[in-house]
Amino acid sequence: MARVVGLRRRFNVGSLATATDPGMLRDAAAELLATAIFVFAAEGATVSLGRNDEHMMMYQGGGGRLVAVALAHALALAAAVACTLNISGGHVNPAITLGALLGGQVCLVRSLLYWAAQLLGAVAGALLLSIATGGALLPEYALAGGVVSGWQAAVLEAAMAFGLMYAYYATVVVSPRRVQGQGAVAAAPLALGLLAGANVLACGALDGAVMNPARAFGPAVVGSRRWRSHWVYWVGPMVGAGLFGIVADHLVVVGRTVAGEEEAAAAPNCGRRRRA
Amino acid sequence: MARVVGLRRRFNVGSLATATDPGMLRDAAAELLATAIFVFAAEGATVSLGRNDEHMMMYQGGGGRLVAVALAHALALAAAVACTLNISGGHVNPAITLGALLGGQVCLVRSLLYWAAQLLGAVAGALLLSIATGGALLPEYALAGGVVSGWQAAVLEAAMAFGLMYAYYATVVVSPRRVQGQGAVAAAPLALGLLAGANVLACGALDGAVMNPARAFGPAVVGSRRWRSHWVYWVGPMVGAGLFGIVADHLVVVGRTVAGEEEAAAAPNCGRRRRA
Amino acid sequence: MARVVGLRRRFNVGSLATATDPGMLRDAAAELLATAIFVFAAEGATVSLGRNDEHMMMYQGGGGRLVAVALAHALALAAAVACTLNISGGHVNPAITLGALLGGQVCLVRSLLYWAAQLLGAVAGALLLSIATGGALLPEYALAGGVVSGWQAAVLEAAMAFGLMYAYYATVVVSPRRVQGQGAVAAAPLALGLLAGANVLACGALDGAVMNPARAFGPAVVGSRRWRSHWVYWVGPMVGAGLFGIVADHLVVVGRTVAGEEEAAAAPNCGRRRRA
Amino acid sequence: MARVVGLRRRFNVGSLATATDPGMLRDAAAELLATAIFVFAAEGATVSLGRNDEHMMMYQGGGGRLVAVALAHALALAAAVACTLNISGGHVNPAITLGALLGGQVCLVRSLLYWAAQLLGAVAGALLLSIATGGALLPEYALAGGVVSGWQAAVLEAAMAFGLMYAYYATVVVSPRRVQGQGAVAAAPLALGLLAGANVLACGALDGAVMNPARAFGPAVVGSRRWRSHWVYWVGPMVGAGLFGIVADHLVVVGRTVAGEEEAAAAPNCGRRRRA
């Protein structure tokens, strides 16, 4: 009960007027660009390595392709987070945005803008890839038949997104403010990118290891337009990252000292610091 | 003799009352989560790449799988250390905790809490993987038959854990305090993760290159439950990392200046600094 | 219209006298060396992995070679940027220099010097490789026949260079000055190197994923001397990176605060800060 | 002529009495340990991936093994440099020590101690590997027959060591002092490790891409004891790195400002700063 009250107190709707603030629109543009770059490189690696219809067939052949795809995810996500960390906060993932919203780090208005930007960016990245390759069919995310069911895959995705959200909190949110712009510049991209790469190596052959609704959404819109297992890549990451956002105060110290200092500065621009 | 006295003086039992300190419990929770993430990704990569009963069979086929498993270890360990470095100190490994205890960096109470958290985390990570894959048999760590004996493997593990502990001291402990929260945020995860990955490439095909009792314990509890060579993965890393902790003062400067400054602040919360 | 005026105001010709300034020549020498190192390692990996006439044939075989070539690009570019970041600004790429010129970060005189240095460095790196391997024919960049046309490849190259330029701005230019020399030292090389590696994984099998005119120019001069598709690797990256430089003010904040502070210091030495 | 005088002025013999200074012995011990860790992991990866007599046979088969060996070198060197950067300066390579000596960064007494430590460490790492694997024959470095001659290989090694020395200067020496302990902690290990990995991908199949006399010496003493091409791995790196040390003042600014500040502090402890 106290928990729910605490959550409600932390949950921040924000002012709708800020949605047209040039600073916030620029942050959303950064998210759009970074998500497009990430989806372009990650999906491109998958397309390049084999023109199969589904991710699964490619991964089960052997180690070489899985390593290539995992590396592409790790490298591209680390680069995308490094690009946006000092601009929009380095989300590049609707699930991370949800976790940050439920943890009181960003307000609802900003979250809605980020979600729209991330989905648009993912579609743009996939579209560019499709056009440039002359309409190559982008592979569809699907479950390894007979190995994992939809709910098992959703649990896997939730667990991996929970871990990603933990990495986000531990490297971006926990850091005292003066460190945030310096060491964190290197630690957060690495932690998020490397963890995503490791998870693709771990679960890529089971359910694709998406951990990011936008990553699945963009290629699905542009490519196959089959939505059979698509819910897994929304429900799993959103539940996992959102859950971490709710319990974050108990697991990592975002606590009084730092958050108190943040809150005053955060109010006017809806939960994101401005660059000095 | 002077050595033993010095060791006893540095060895810090700590107050049992601190075991229920919320800050210390939170640190232990961070260790639990990070170990779970590490074991989940590292073991998951091994499971994904082949459903064999033992690690060894997979590694000896060729380069591709070994690279995939080594990368998964490097990426996941770097991410786990990056997550916990500013919270619990970035151990994620019972052997590192032993080395830190014998080197006077953490007290006994904290070490016991960390050990429990790390083993629980490793079991949790392995359990999640087992459930999500529908009860796939997790591969067992074993020795490459006819190549290395148990004692040779223990020597290898001790040497690798000695090296890991050196990397931990050189990047986390040695750093003067003001640097610790900044550059070290990037250097320690990289040094530990990259060294673990290099060691898996070097010795993965000989004895598995575990370097971490929790890494072997979790999958063994959940999976095979065969304990034939399991002692190797406890004795080797614990001896190697512990040995480094004992001689650390002579190899790296933890010396008067920094430690003296630390000691005053460290006493109340049992050997770990608080976040500002 | 206001845009064009704004661009003209930002566009900085610089004084020709500065071209013989020892500091600027030293910066150009750093660009030359770093480009030579990058081309030597990246082209060397391609030569080592197969003595084919074209890049394309090697990539389409399977995952192993593509991963090796992508890793060589990622590692070598990150190292080259890390080397030059605090000296010349870490361009190592004529397209990045064009983007920085159009974005008002460097002056025209400096750009011309950098371009000459980068092209000379690329030729030197390729020449050294050719001599040391006893005149092995360096593979030629070409398009995957029947998959992408020249213009599609140019669009791909432009998109990837746009992303690289974004990464350059987000990690090098945006950073407030006091952060630039510290955290950025790690973030910029990683972001640029990792993004280049991810893009090689994504598009290496389509058009080579060059993103850098000097990278294609050096081996073409020393090796095949066929220029069939060479225009693609000039037009694409230059247009993409230049476009980002023009719109950069609207996408990332280089704005008043930082740039104003820079401008005063930048005037005498033509757009590059001196080392303290 | 002025050059020679300048070099003689910069060349610093140091006082023999400092050779028994505990601080300097500790630094040498750090070099010994780090070189042992590096050789153990790098050579171990080569042994694990195939029990051939020579490196060359393994690399020419295909991409998978070369990637594994290059990754092991990159990861292990980055970890070794990260460990020693704040202790001994992160050489881990007799050629780097020679370049630093000729560039006036360390004195002759310190260089001799480091060389002894590096060679001992390399032998120790190779010996441990040999014992733990039951006397497996460590592969010998040799030249790819019919592709490169001894002198061509020496030129290749010199060029790669020149590049490594450039990376060392650009990330460790150039940095102003206050940055050195912070961002450099992350940039120097990455630049050196990644560049070594890229060079192994580039030239591993030609001459082994050693770039480090100790790397070749340790396994040769413990293993094959054939010295046919061994001179290449001493002459090449030493000439390349030494050459850069001599011309370093003209390529990167080590100049008056920083060096002047250093010199006063450097005199008592022979060219290496003490930890605060």
CSV table of C-alpha atoms in Angstrom, one decimal, chain A residues 35-50 52-55 58-59 69 72-73 76 122 125-127 129-130 133 136-141 210 214-220 222-224, chain C residues 198-199 201-203 206:
chain,number,residue,atom,x,y,z
A,35,THR,CA,17.0,3.9,-32.8
A,36,ALA,CA,17.2,4.0,-36.6
A,37,ILE,CA,21.0,3.5,-36.5
A,38,PHE,CA,20.6,0.6,-34.1
A,39,VAL,CA,17.9,-1.2,-36.1
A,40,PHE,CA,19.6,-0.5,-39.4
A,41,ALA,CA,22.9,-2.1,-38.2
A,42,ALA,CA,21.4,-4.9,-36.2
A,43,GLU,CA,18.8,-5.9,-38.8
A,44,GLY,CA,21.3,-5.4,-41.6
A,45,ALA,CA,23.7,-7.9,-40.1
A,46,THR,CA,20.9,-10.4,-39.9
A,47,VAL,CA,19.9,-9.8,-43.5
A,48,SER,CA,23.5,-9.9,-44.7
A,49,LEU,CA,24.3,-13.2,-43.1
A,50,GLY,CA,21.5,-15.1,-44.8
A,52,ASN,CA,16.1,-16.7,-44.6
A,53,ASP,CA,12.6,-15.9,-43.6
A,54,GLU,CA,13.2,-16.3,-39.9
A,55,HIS,CA,15.9,-15.5,-37.5
A,58,MET,CA,20.1,-18.8,-39.1
A,59,TYR,CA,21.1,-19.1,-35.5
A,69,VAL,CA,24.6,-11.1,-35.1
A,72,ALA,CA,26.3,-6.4,-34.4
A,73,HIS,CA,23.7,-5.9,-31.6
A,76,ALA,CA,25.3,-0.9,-32.5
A,122,ALA,CA,12.9,1.7,-36.0
A,125,GLY,CA,15.9,2.2,-40.2
A,126,ALA,CA,14.2,-0.9,-41.5
A,127,LEU,CA,12.7,1.0,-44.4
A,129,LEU,CA,17.6,-1.1,-45.3
A,130,SER,CA,14.8,-2.6,-47.3
A,133,THR,CA,18.8,-3.8,-50.7
A,136,ALA,CA,15.0,-7.8,-49.5
A,137,LEU,CA,12.6,-9.5,-47.2
A,138,LEU,CA,13.6,-8.6,-43.6
A,139,PRO,CA,13.7,-11.7,-41.4
A,140,GLU,CA,10.9,-12.1,-38.9
A,141,TYR,CA,11.4,-12.6,-35.2
A,210,VAL,CA,15.0,-8.9,-28.7
A,214,ALA,CA,11.1,-1.2,-31.3
A,215,ARG,CA,13.7,-3.6,-32.5
A,216,ALA,CA,11.0,-6.1,-33.4
A,217,PHE,CA,8.4,-3.5,-34.5
A,218,GLY,CA,10.4,-1.8,-37.2
A,219,PRO,CA,11.3,-4.8,-39.3
A,220,ALA,CA,7.9,-6.3,-38.8
A,222,VAL,CA,8.5,-3.0,-43.2
A,223,GLY,CA,9.1,-6.6,-43.8
A,224,SER,CA,6.9,-9.7,-43.2
C,198,ALA,CA,28.3,-2.9,-36.8
C,199,ASN,CA,27.9,-1.2,-40.2
C,201,LEU,CA,28.5,-6.5,-40.4
C,202,ALA,CA,25.3,-4.9,-41.7
C,203,CYS,CA,26.3,-3.8,-45.2
C,206,LEU,CA,26.2,-5.4,-50.0
